[in-house]
CSV table of C-alpha atoms and ligand atoms in Angstrom, one decimal:
chain,number,residue,atom,x,y,z
A,101,MET,CA,122.4,107.9,113.3
A,102,LYS,CA,125.8,106.5,112.4
A,103,SER,CA,125.7,103.1,110.8
A,104,ASN,CA,128.2,101.5,113.2
A,105,LEU,CA,127.7,102.3,116.8
A,106,GLN,CA,129.8,101.3,119.8
A,107,GLN,CA,128.5,99.6,122.9
A,108,GLN,CA,128.5,102.8,124.9
A,109,GLU,CA,126.4,104.6,122.3
A,110,PHE,CA,123.5,102.1,122.6
A,111,SER,CA,120.4,103.0,124.4
A,112,PRO,CA,117.9,100.5,125.9
A,113,THR,CA,114.8,102.2,124.6
A,114,HIS,CA,112.3,100.8,122.1
A,115,ASP,CA,112.6,103.9,120.1
A,116,PHE,CA,116.3,103.4,119.7
A,117,ALA,CA,115.7,99.8,118.4
A,118,ARG,CA,113.3,101.2,115.9
A,119,GLN,CA,115.8,103.8,114.7
A,120,LEU,CA,118.4,101.0,114.3
A,121,ASP,CA,116.0,99.0,112.2
A,122,LYS,CA,115.2,102.1,110.1
A,123,ASN,CA,118.8,102.7,109.4
A,124,ASP,CA,119.6,99.0,108.6
A,125,PRO,CA,120.5,98.6,105.0
A,126,LEU,CA,119.6,94.9,105.2
A,127,ARG,CA,116.2,95.4,106.8
A,128,SER,CA,114.2,94.2,103.7
A,129,TYR,CA,115.8,90.8,103.7
A,130,ARG,CA,113.7,89.8,106.6
A,131,GLN,CA,110.7,89.8,104.2
A,132,ARG,CA,112.3,87.1,102.1
A,133,PHE,CA,112.0,84.4,104.8
A,134,PHE,CA,109.1,82.5,106.4
A,135,PHE,CA,108.8,82.9,110.2
A,136,PRO,CA,106.9,80.3,112.2
A,137,LYS,CA,103.9,81.7,114.1
A,138,HIS,CA,103.1,81.7,117.8
A,139,ASN,CA,99.6,82.8,118.7
A,140,GLY,CA,99.2,84.2,115.2
A,141,LYS,CA,102.3,86.4,115.3
A,142,ASN,CA,105.8,85.7,114.0
A,143,VAL,CA,108.0,84.0,116.6
A,144,LEU,CA,111.1,85.7,117.8
A,145,TYR,CA,113.5,83.4,116.0
A,146,PHE,CA,117.0,83.1,117.5
A,147,CYS,CA,117.7,79.6,116.3
A,148,GLY,CA,119.4,80.3,112.9
A,149,ASN,CA,122.5,78.6,114.3
A,150,SER,CA,120.6,75.4,114.5
A,151,LEU,CA,118.1,75.5,111.6
A,152,GLY,CA,117.9,78.6,109.4
A,153,LEU,CA,114.5,79.9,108.2
A,154,GLN,CA,113.1,79.0,104.8
A,155,PRO,CA,113.8,81.6,102.1
A,156,HIS,CA,110.8,82.4,99.9
A,157,GLY,CA,112.4,81.2,96.7
A,158,VAL,CA,112.9,77.6,97.8
A,159,GLU,CA,109.4,76.3,97.0
A,160,LYS,CA,109.7,77.7,93.4
A,161,ALA,CA,113.1,76.1,92.9
A,162,LEU,CA,111.9,72.7,94.1
A,163,ARG,CA,108.8,72.9,91.9
A,164,ARG,CA,111.0,73.8,89.0
A,165,GLU,CA,113.1,70.6,89.4
A,166,LEU,CA,109.9,68.5,90.0
A,167,LYS,CA,108.6,69.8,86.7
A,168,HIS,CA,111.8,69.1,84.9
A,169,TRP,CA,111.7,65.6,86.1
A,170,ARG,CA,108.1,65.2,85.2
A,171,GLU,CA,108.6,66.5,81.7
A,172,HIS,CA,112.0,65.2,80.8
A,173,ALA,CA,112.7,62.2,83.1
A,174,VAL,CA,116.2,60.9,82.3
A,175,GLU,CA,116.8,63.6,79.6
A,176,GLY,CA,116.6,66.1,82.5
A,177,HIS,CA,120.3,65.4,83.0
A,178,PHE,CA,121.1,67.1,79.7
A,179,ARG,CA,118.2,69.5,79.0
A,180,GLY,CA,117.3,73.0,80.2
A,181,ASP,CA,119.6,75.8,81.5
A,182,MET,CA,120.5,73.8,84.6
A,183,PRO,CA,120.9,70.2,83.4
A,184,TRP,CA,121.3,67.8,86.4
A,185,MET,CA,124.5,66.4,84.9
A,186,HIS,CA,126.3,69.7,85.7
A,187,TYR,CA,124.1,70.8,88.6
A,188,HIS,CA,126.9,71.0,91.2
A,189,LYS,CA,128.7,73.5,89.1
A,190,PHE,CA,125.9,76.0,89.4
A,191,LEU,CA,126.7,76.4,93.1
A,192,LEU,CA,130.5,76.8,92.8
A,193,PRO,CA,130.9,80.6,92.3
A,194,GLN,CA,128.7,81.4,95.3
A,195,SER,CA,130.2,78.7,97.5
A,196,ALA,CA,133.7,79.9,96.6
A,197,ARG,CA,132.9,83.5,97.6
A,198,LEU,CA,131.2,82.3,100.8
A,199,VAL,CA,134.4,80.7,102.2
A,200,GLY,CA,137.1,82.6,100.3
A,201,GLY,CA,138.2,79.8,98.0
A,202,LEU,CA,138.7,79.3,94.3
A,203,GLU,CA,135.9,77.8,92.4
A,204,THR,CA,138.0,74.7,91.9
A,205,GLU,CA,138.6,74.4,95.6
A,206,VAL,CA,134.9,73.9,96.6
A,207,VAL,CA,132.1,71.6,95.8
A,208,VAL,CA,128.7,70.7,97.4
A,209,MET,CA,128.0,67.1,98.1
A,210,ASN,CA,126.6,64.6,100.7
A,211,THR,CA,126.2,65.7,104.2
A,212,LEU,CA,128.6,67.1,106.7
A,213,THR,CA,129.8,64.2,108.8
A,214,THR,CA,130.0,62.0,105.7
A,215,ASN,CA,132.3,64.7,104.2
A,216,LEU,CA,134.4,65.0,107.3
A,217,HIS,CA,135.1,61.3,107.0
A,218,LEU,CA,135.9,61.5,103.3
A,219,LEU,CA,138.3,64.4,103.9
A,220,MET,CA,139.9,62.6,106.8
A,221,ALA,CA,140.4,59.6,104.5
A,222,SER,CA,142.7,61.8,102.5
A,223,PHE,CA,144.2,63.9,105.2
A,224,TYR,CA,144.5,61.5,108.1
A,225,ARG,CA,146.8,58.8,107.1
A,226,PRO,CA,148.5,58.1,110.4
A,227,THR,CA,151.9,56.5,110.9
A,228,LYS,CA,153.5,55.1,114.0
A,229,GLU,CA,155.3,58.4,114.5
A,230,ARG,CA,152.7,60.9,113.2
A,231,PHE,CA,149.2,59.8,114.4
A,232,LYS,CA,147.7,62.5,116.6
A,233,ILE,CA,144.6,64.6,116.0
A,234,VAL,CA,144.5,67.9,117.9
A,235,MET,CA,141.0,69.2,118.4
A,236,GLU,CA,139.0,71.4,120.7
A,237,ALA,CA,137.6,69.8,123.9
A,238,GLY,CA,133.8,70.0,123.8
A,239,ALA,CA,133.6,69.8,120.0
A,240,PHE,CA,130.2,69.0,118.5
A,241,PRO,CA,129.4,65.4,119.3
A,242,SER,CA,129.4,64.2,115.7
A,243,ASP,CA,133.0,65.5,115.3
A,244,GLN,CA,134.0,63.8,118.5
A,245,TYR,CA,132.6,60.5,117.2
A,246,ALA,CA,134.1,61.0,113.8
A,247,MET,CA,137.6,61.6,115.2
A,248,GLU,CA,137.3,58.8,117.7
A,249,THR,CA,136.3,56.3,115.1
A,250,GLN,CA,138.9,57.6,112.6
A,251,ALA,CA,141.6,56.8,115.2
A,252,ARG,CA,140.1,53.3,115.8
A,253,TRP,CA,139.6,52.7,112.1
A,254,HIS,CA,143.4,53.1,111.7
A,255,GLY,CA,144.1,50.9,114.7
A,256,PHE,CA,144.9,53.6,117.2
A,257,ASP,CA,143.6,54.1,120.7
A,258,PRO,CA,141.7,57.4,120.8
A,259,ALA,CA,143.0,58.0,124.3
A,260,GLY,CA,146.5,58.4,122.9
A,261,ALA,CA,145.7,59.6,119.4
A,262,ILE,CA,143.3,62.4,120.2
A,263,VAL,CA,144.6,65.5,121.9
A,264,GLU,CA,142.0,67.9,123.2
A,265,VAL,CA,142.6,71.5,124.0
A,266,ALA,CA,140.4,72.5,127.0
A,267,PRO,CA,139.7,75.8,128.6
A,268,ARG,CA,141.8,76.7,131.7
A,269,PRO,CA,140.1,75.9,135.0
A,270,GLY,CA,137.5,78.5,135.7
A,271,GLU,CA,137.3,79.6,132.1
A,272,GLU,CA,134.7,78.8,129.5
A,273,THR,CA,136.6,79.4,126.2
A,274,LEU,CA,139.9,78.5,124.8
A,275,ARG,CA,142.9,80.7,124.6
A,276,THR,CA,144.6,80.8,121.2
A,277,GLU,CA,148.0,80.7,122.9
A,278,ASP,CA,147.0,77.3,124.5
A,279,ILE,CA,145.9,75.9,121.2
A,280,LEU,CA,149.1,76.9,119.5
A,281,ALA,CA,151.2,75.7,122.5
A,282,THR,CA,149.5,72.3,122.4
A,283,ILE,CA,150.2,71.9,118.7
A,284,GLU,CA,153.8,72.9,119.3
A,285,ARG,CA,154.2,70.5,122.2
A,286,HIS,CA,153.0,67.5,120.3
A,287,GLY,CA,155.0,68.6,117.3
A,288,PRO,CA,156.0,65.8,114.9
A,289,SER,CA,153.4,63.4,116.3
A,290,VAL,CA,150.5,65.5,115.1
A,291,ALA,CA,148.9,64.3,111.8
A,292,VAL,CA,145.9,66.6,111.7
A,293,VAL,CA,144.7,69.6,113.6
A,294,MET,CA,140.9,69.5,113.3
A,295,PHE,CA,138.9,72.3,114.8
A,296,GLY,CA,135.4,73.7,114.6
A,297,GLY,CA,135.5,77.3,113.2
A,298,VAL,CA,133.0,78.5,115.7
A,299,ASN,CA,132.4,76.2,118.7
A,300,TYR,CA,128.7,75.3,118.7
A,301,TYR,CA,128.3,75.6,122.5
A,302,THR,CA,130.2,78.7,123.5
A,303,GLY,CA,130.0,80.5,120.1
A,304,GLN,CA,133.8,81.1,120.3
A,305,TYR,CA,135.4,81.8,116.9
A,306,PHE,CA,138.8,80.4,116.7
A,307,ASP,CA,141.8,82.0,115.0
A,308,LEU,CA,141.8,79.9,111.9
A,309,PRO,CA,144.9,81.5,110.3
A,310,ALA,CA,147.0,81.1,113.4
A,311,ILE,CA,145.9,77.5,114.0
A,312,THR,CA,146.7,76.7,110.3
A,313,LYS,CA,150.1,78.2,110.6
A,314,ALA,CA,150.8,76.3,113.8
A,315,ALA,CA,149.7,73.0,112.2
A,316,HIS,CA,151.9,73.6,109.2
A,317,ARG,CA,154.9,74.5,111.4
A,318,VAL,CA,154.8,71.0,112.9
A,319,GLY,CA,154.2,69.4,109.5
A,320,ALA,CA,150.5,68.6,110.1
A,321,TYR,CA,147.4,69.4,108.1
A,322,ALA,CA,144.8,71.9,109.2
A,323,GLY,CA,141.2,71.1,108.7
A,324,PHE,CA,138.1,72.9,110.0
A,325,ASP,CA,134.4,72.0,110.5
A,326,LEU,CA,132.7,75.2,109.6
A,327,ALA,CA,129.1,74.2,110.4
A,328,HIS,CA,128.7,77.2,112.7
A,329,THR,CA,131.0,79.5,110.6
A,330,ALA,CA,129.9,79.4,107.0
A,331,GLY,CA,127.3,82.1,106.5
A,332,ASN,CA,128.2,83.5,109.9
A,333,LEU,CA,131.7,85.0,109.3
A,334,PRO,CA,133.7,86.0,106.3
A,335,LEU,CA,136.3,83.4,105.5
A,336,HIS,CA,139.5,83.4,103.4
A,337,LEU,CA,140.3,79.7,103.4
A,338,HIS,CA,142.5,79.9,100.3
A,339,ASP,CA,144.7,82.8,101.5
A,340,TRP,CA,144.9,81.3,105.0
A,341,GLY,CA,146.4,78.1,103.4
A,342,VAL,CA,143.8,75.9,105.1
A,343,ASP,CA,144.2,72.3,103.9
A,344,PHE,CA,140.6,71.2,104.0
A,345,ALA,CA,137.2,72.2,105.4
A,346,CYS,CA,133.5,71.2,105.4
A,347,TRP,CA,130.3,72.8,106.5
A,348,CYS,CA,126.6,72.1,106.5
A,349,SER,CA,124.0,74.2,104.7
A,350,TYR,CA,121.0,74.1,107.1
A,351,LYS,CA,122.2,76.3,109.9
A,352,TYR,CA,123.2,79.8,108.9
A,353,LEU,CA,122.9,78.8,105.3
A,354,ASN,CA,119.1,78.3,105.4
A,355,SER,CA,118.9,75.3,103.0
A,356,GLY,CA,116.5,73.1,104.9
A,357,PRO,CA,116.7,70.1,107.2
A,358,GLY,CA,119.4,67.6,106.3
A,359,GLY,CA,120.7,70.1,103.6
A,360,PRO,CA,123.8,69.3,101.7
A,361,SER,CA,127.4,70.0,102.8
A,362,GLY,CA,130.1,72.0,101.2
A,363,ILE,CA,133.8,71.1,101.2
A,364,PHE,CA,137.0,73.0,100.6
A,365,VAL,CA,140.2,71.4,99.5
A,366,HIS,CA,143.1,73.7,98.9
A,367,GLU,CA,144.4,73.7,95.4
A,368,LYS,CA,147.8,72.5,96.5
A,369,HIS,CA,146.1,69.2,97.4
A,370,GLY,CA,143.2,69.3,95.0
A,371,ASN,CA,145.5,69.3,92.0
A,372,ASP,CA,147.5,66.3,93.3
A,373,PRO,CA,145.9,63.2,91.8
A,374,THR,CA,148.2,61.0,93.9
A,375,LEU,CA,146.6,62.1,97.1
A,376,PRO,CA,144.7,59.0,98.4
A,377,ARG,CA,141.0,59.3,98.6
A,378,LEU,CA,137.8,57.3,98.4
A,379,GLY,CA,136.5,57.7,94.9
A,380,GLY,CA,133.2,57.4,93.0
A,381,TRP,CA,132.1,58.0,89.4
A,382,TRP,CA,131.1,61.7,90.0
A,383,GLY,CA,134.6,62.6,91.0
A,384,HIS,CA,136.1,60.9,88.0
A,385,ASP,CA,137.3,62.7,84.9
A,386,GLU,CA,134.2,63.9,83.1
A,387,GLY,CA,135.5,63.1,79.6
A,388,SER,CA,135.8,59.4,80.4
A,389,ARG,CA,133.2,59.0,83.1
A,390,PHE,CA,130.8,57.2,80.9
A,391,GLN,CA,133.3,54.9,79.3
A,392,MET,CA,133.1,52.9,82.5
A,393,LYS,CA,136.7,51.8,82.2
A,394,LYS,CA,139.1,50.7,85.0
A,395,GLY,CA,141.3,53.3,86.6
A,396,PHE,CA,140.0,56.2,88.7
A,397,ILE,CA,141.2,59.6,87.3
A,398,PRO,CA,140.1,62.3,89.7
A,399,ILE,CA,138.7,65.6,88.4
A,400,PRO,CA,141.2,68.3,89.5
A,401,GLY,CA,140.1,70.2,92.6
A,402,ALA,CA,137.5,69.5,95.3
A,403,ALA,CA,135.1,68.1,92.6
A,404,GLY,CA,137.4,65.1,92.5
A,405,TRP,CA,136.1,64.1,96.0
A,406,GLN,CA,132.5,63.7,94.8
A,407,LEU,CA,131.2,60.2,94.9
A,408,SER,CA,127.6,60.2,93.6
A,409,ASN,CA,125.6,62.1,91.2
A,410,ALA,CA,124.2,65.3,92.8
A,411,GLN,CA,121.2,65.4,95.1
A,412,ILE,CA,119.2,67.8,92.9
A,413,PHE,CA,116.4,68.8,95.3
A,414,SER,CA,118.8,69.5,98.1
A,415,LEU,CA,121.1,71.4,95.9
A,416,ALA,CA,118.2,73.4,94.4
A,417,ALA,CA,117.1,74.6,97.8
A,418,HIS,CA,120.7,75.4,98.8
A,419,LYS,CA,121.3,77.4,95.6
A,420,VAL,CA,118.4,79.7,96.5
A,421,SER,CA,120.1,80.5,99.8
A,422,LEU,CA,123.6,80.7,98.4
A,423,ASP,CA,122.3,83.3,95.8
A,424,LEU,CA,120.9,85.4,98.7
A,425,PHE,CA,124.3,85.3,100.5
A,426,ASP,CA,126.0,86.2,97.3
A,427,GLU,CA,123.7,89.1,96.7
A,428,VAL,CA,124.4,90.6,100.2
A,429,GLY,CA,128.0,89.5,100.5
A,430,MET,CA,129.6,88.2,103.7
A,431,ASP,CA,131.4,91.5,104.5
A,432,THR,CA,128.1,93.5,104.5
A,433,LEU,CA,126.5,90.8,106.5
A,434,ARG,CA,129.3,90.8,109.0
A,435,GLU,CA,129.0,94.5,109.4
A,436,LYS,CA,125.4,94.2,110.5
A,437,SER,CA,126.1,91.1,112.5
A,438,LEU,CA,128.8,92.9,114.6
A,439,GLN,CA,126.4,95.6,115.5
A,440,LEU,CA,123.4,93.4,116.0
A,441,THR,CA,125.2,91.0,118.4
A,442,ALA,CA,126.8,93.9,120.3
A,443,TYR,CA,123.4,95.4,120.7
A,444,LEU,CA,121.9,92.2,122.1
A,445,GLU,CA,124.9,91.9,124.4
A,446,PHE,CA,124.3,95.4,125.6
A,447,LEU,CA,120.6,94.7,126.2
A,448,ILE,CA,121.3,91.5,128.1
A,449,GLU,CA,123.9,93.3,130.3
A,450,HIS,CA,121.5,96.1,130.8
A,451,THR,CA,118.9,93.6,132.0
A,452,ASN,CA,121.3,92.1,134.4
A,453,ASN,CA,122.0,95.6,135.9
A,454,GLN,CA,118.3,96.3,136.2
A,455,GLN,CA,117.5,93.1,138.1
A,456,PRO,CA,118.4,94.1,141.7
A,457,THR,CA,116.2,97.2,141.6
A,458,THR,CA,113.2,95.7,139.8
A,459,ASN,CA,113.2,92.3,141.5
A,460,ASN,CA,113.4,91.5,145.2
A,461,GLN,CA,113.6,87.7,144.7
A,462,GLN,CA,116.6,85.8,143.7
A,463,SER,CA,116.8,86.4,140.0
A,464,PRO,CA,118.9,84.5,137.4
A,465,ARG,CA,122.1,86.3,136.4
A,466,LEU,CA,122.6,86.0,132.7
A,467,ASN,CA,126.2,85.2,132.2
A,468,ILE,CA,127.4,85.5,128.6
A,469,ILE,CA,130.1,82.9,128.1
A,470,THR,CA,130.7,83.8,124.4
A,471,PRO,CA,133.9,85.9,124.1
A,472,LYS,CA,133.4,89.6,124.6
A,473,ASN,CA,135.9,90.4,121.8
A,474,PRO,CA,133.8,90.6,118.6
A,475,GLU,CA,136.8,89.2,116.7
A,476,GLU,CA,136.4,86.0,118.6
A,477,ARG,CA,132.7,85.3,117.9
A,478,GLY,CA,130.1,85.3,115.2
A,479,CYS,CA,126.5,86.2,115.9
A,480,GLN,CA,125.7,83.7,118.6
A,481,LEU,CA,125.6,84.5,122.3
A,482,SER,CA,125.6,81.6,124.7
A,483,ILE,CA,124.1,82.6,128.1
A,484,LEU,CA,124.9,80.6,131.1
A,485,THR,CA,121.9,80.8,133.4
A,486,GLY,CA,121.4,80.2,137.1
A,487,SER,CA,119.5,77.5,138.8
A,488,GLU,CA,116.3,78.8,137.2
A,489,GLY,CA,117.7,78.4,133.7
A,490,ARG,CA,115.3,75.8,132.5
A,491,LYS,CA,112.3,77.8,133.8
A,492,LEU,CA,113.6,80.9,132.1
A,493,PHE,CA,113.9,78.9,128.8
A,494,ASP,CA,110.4,77.5,129.1
A,495,TYR,CA,109.1,81.0,129.9
A,496,LEU,CA,110.8,82.3,126.7
A,497,THR,CA,109.2,79.5,124.7
A,498,GLU,CA,105.8,80.3,126.1
A,499,ASN,CA,106.3,83.9,125.0
A,500,GLY,CA,107.0,83.0,121.4
A,501,VAL,CA,110.8,83.0,121.5
A,502,VAL,CA,112.6,80.2,119.6
A,503,ALA,CA,116.1,79.8,121.1
A,504,ASP,CA,117.8,76.7,122.2
A,505,TRP,CA,118.8,75.0,125.3
A,506,ARG,CA,122.0,73.1,126.0
A,507,GLU,CA,122.4,71.0,129.1
A,508,PRO,CA,123.3,71.7,131.8
A,509,ASN,CA,122.2,75.3,131.7
A,510,VAL,CA,123.0,77.3,128.6
A,511,VAL,CA,120.6,79.2,126.4
A,512,ARG,CA,122.0,79.9,123.0
A,513,VAL,CA,120.6,82.8,121.0
A,514,ALA,CA,121.7,83.8,117.5
A,515,PRO,CA,120.6,87.1,116.1
A,516,VAL,CA,121.0,86.4,112.4
A,517,PRO,CA,121.8,89.5,110.4
A,518,LEU,CA,120.0,88.3,107.3
A,519,TYR,CA,116.6,88.1,109.0
A,520,ASN,CA,116.7,89.3,112.6
A,521,SER,CA,115.9,92.9,113.5
A,522,TYR,CA,117.1,95.1,116.2
A,523,ARG,CA,113.5,95.1,117.6
A,524,ASP,CA,113.7,91.3,117.8
A,525,CYS,CA,116.6,91.7,120.1
A,526,TRP,CA,114.8,94.4,122.1
A,527,ARG,CA,111.8,92.2,122.5
A,528,LEU,CA,113.9,89.3,123.7
A,529,ALA,CA,115.7,91.5,126.2
A,530,GLU,CA,112.3,92.9,127.4
A,531,LEU,CA,111.1,89.3,128.1
A,532,LEU,CA,114.3,88.5,129.9
A,533,GLY,CA,113.9,91.6,132.0
A,534,ARG,CA,110.3,90.6,132.9
A,535,PHE,CA,111.1,87.1,133.9
A,536,GLY,CA,110.4,86.5,137.6
A,537,GLY,CA,109.8,90.2,138.0
B,1374,PLP,C1,125.6,70.7,113.1
B,1374,PLP,C2,126.9,70.1,113.2
B,1374,PLP,C3,127.1,68.8,112.7
B,1374,PLP,C4,126.0,68.0,112.1
B,1374,PLP,O1,126.4,67.1,111.2
B,1374,PLP,P1,125.5,66.4,110.1
B,1374,PLP,O2,126.4,65.4,109.5
B,1374,PLP,O3,125.1,67.5,109.2
B,1374,PLP,O4,124.3,65.9,110.8
B,1374,PLP,C5,128.4,68.3,112.7
B,1374,PLP,N1,129.4,69.0,113.2
B,1374,PLP,C6,129.2,70.3,113.7
B,1374,PLP,C7,130.4,71.1,114.2
B,1374,PLP,C8,128.0,70.9,113.7
B,1374,PLP,O5,127.8,72.1,114.2
């Protein structure tokens, strides 16, 4: 069997799913994660877009730091091969490769929404003429609240300062041309274009290079919230000229609840010490940090946005997962992801087609609202269900599927290439096919 099959070459049989698994070069990675149990068996986990599974190595990494603390206390900052004093540096190479940045352009610190505000403090400095934030309508709520309160914080009415790009009537996702036209139309009044990389609800992956270019054409900054993108799609933030970005580590990046956030600041800004920011001692020049003198001197690069000393336990868990991603590589992951998601899409559509003949009752039509074009999505598929949507979701849950439900009637499923198998997809589709039948 070829390694990369097209939609039309898929077959709905269980044997075919087994063959796909057999030929999957990443199949062994599944064994490196803990799956919750349902009736004594592994659940069918499709919620990696919300909280990734625990990698096996995390417990050991946490124990290691507990031991270090127990045995060295304050000296732990300086001792061992990963002294806490420098801990954030041990995550830089993997983070840089993950998002396509230089090591000096990334750092892991705080949590996502906190970082979004810190970055906006530098990149959203509105004036009377240039004060607008262009964002996607239906952005993740935290991003909406962050942008709304940023506008107010600077004395602007969000109604005028925030420009949302919405889908056209009757459509579920955004058209790139509409995003670019909106940026163009508001022109010199735009301060920042702030988009999600992948929209959490529809799973749409936006054209980040095109949006960045359009923002720059009107003299605005381009920033992205990559919560649903990091670990899901290969990124080239440096080459694309993205100004800033942030992401969380607990979704696709499997680093545990409330896990730390990564940030990216392009070197053209990171190396500019005059760029205003909110500072703290951990972002201060290392050579003079402990002199406790007046005058903030930022470390060049993204590290200069750090405030506090590193959250060692969170970073230790995150490092285990980052190392896994680094071992596999985003391009290899994406290759499997493209096929895995296409396969699930094929199976869902096949289920739809089977319904009229296998089921005389009104059955829910499973309408995938995630873009069909693989270039415009990561692994997640968002399924708009009919009036029986909630019943369908509960039925899946009772049958050991972990997916998630978004009001009013969307079921989101994310086949994650690192730990989901083709047979997981097959079993999910089989359950969908049996619902109400
Ligand atoms: C998950 C998610 C968040 C969550 O933010 P936290 O600060 O980590 O709680 C924010 N924005 C987006 C786009 C998300 O997907």
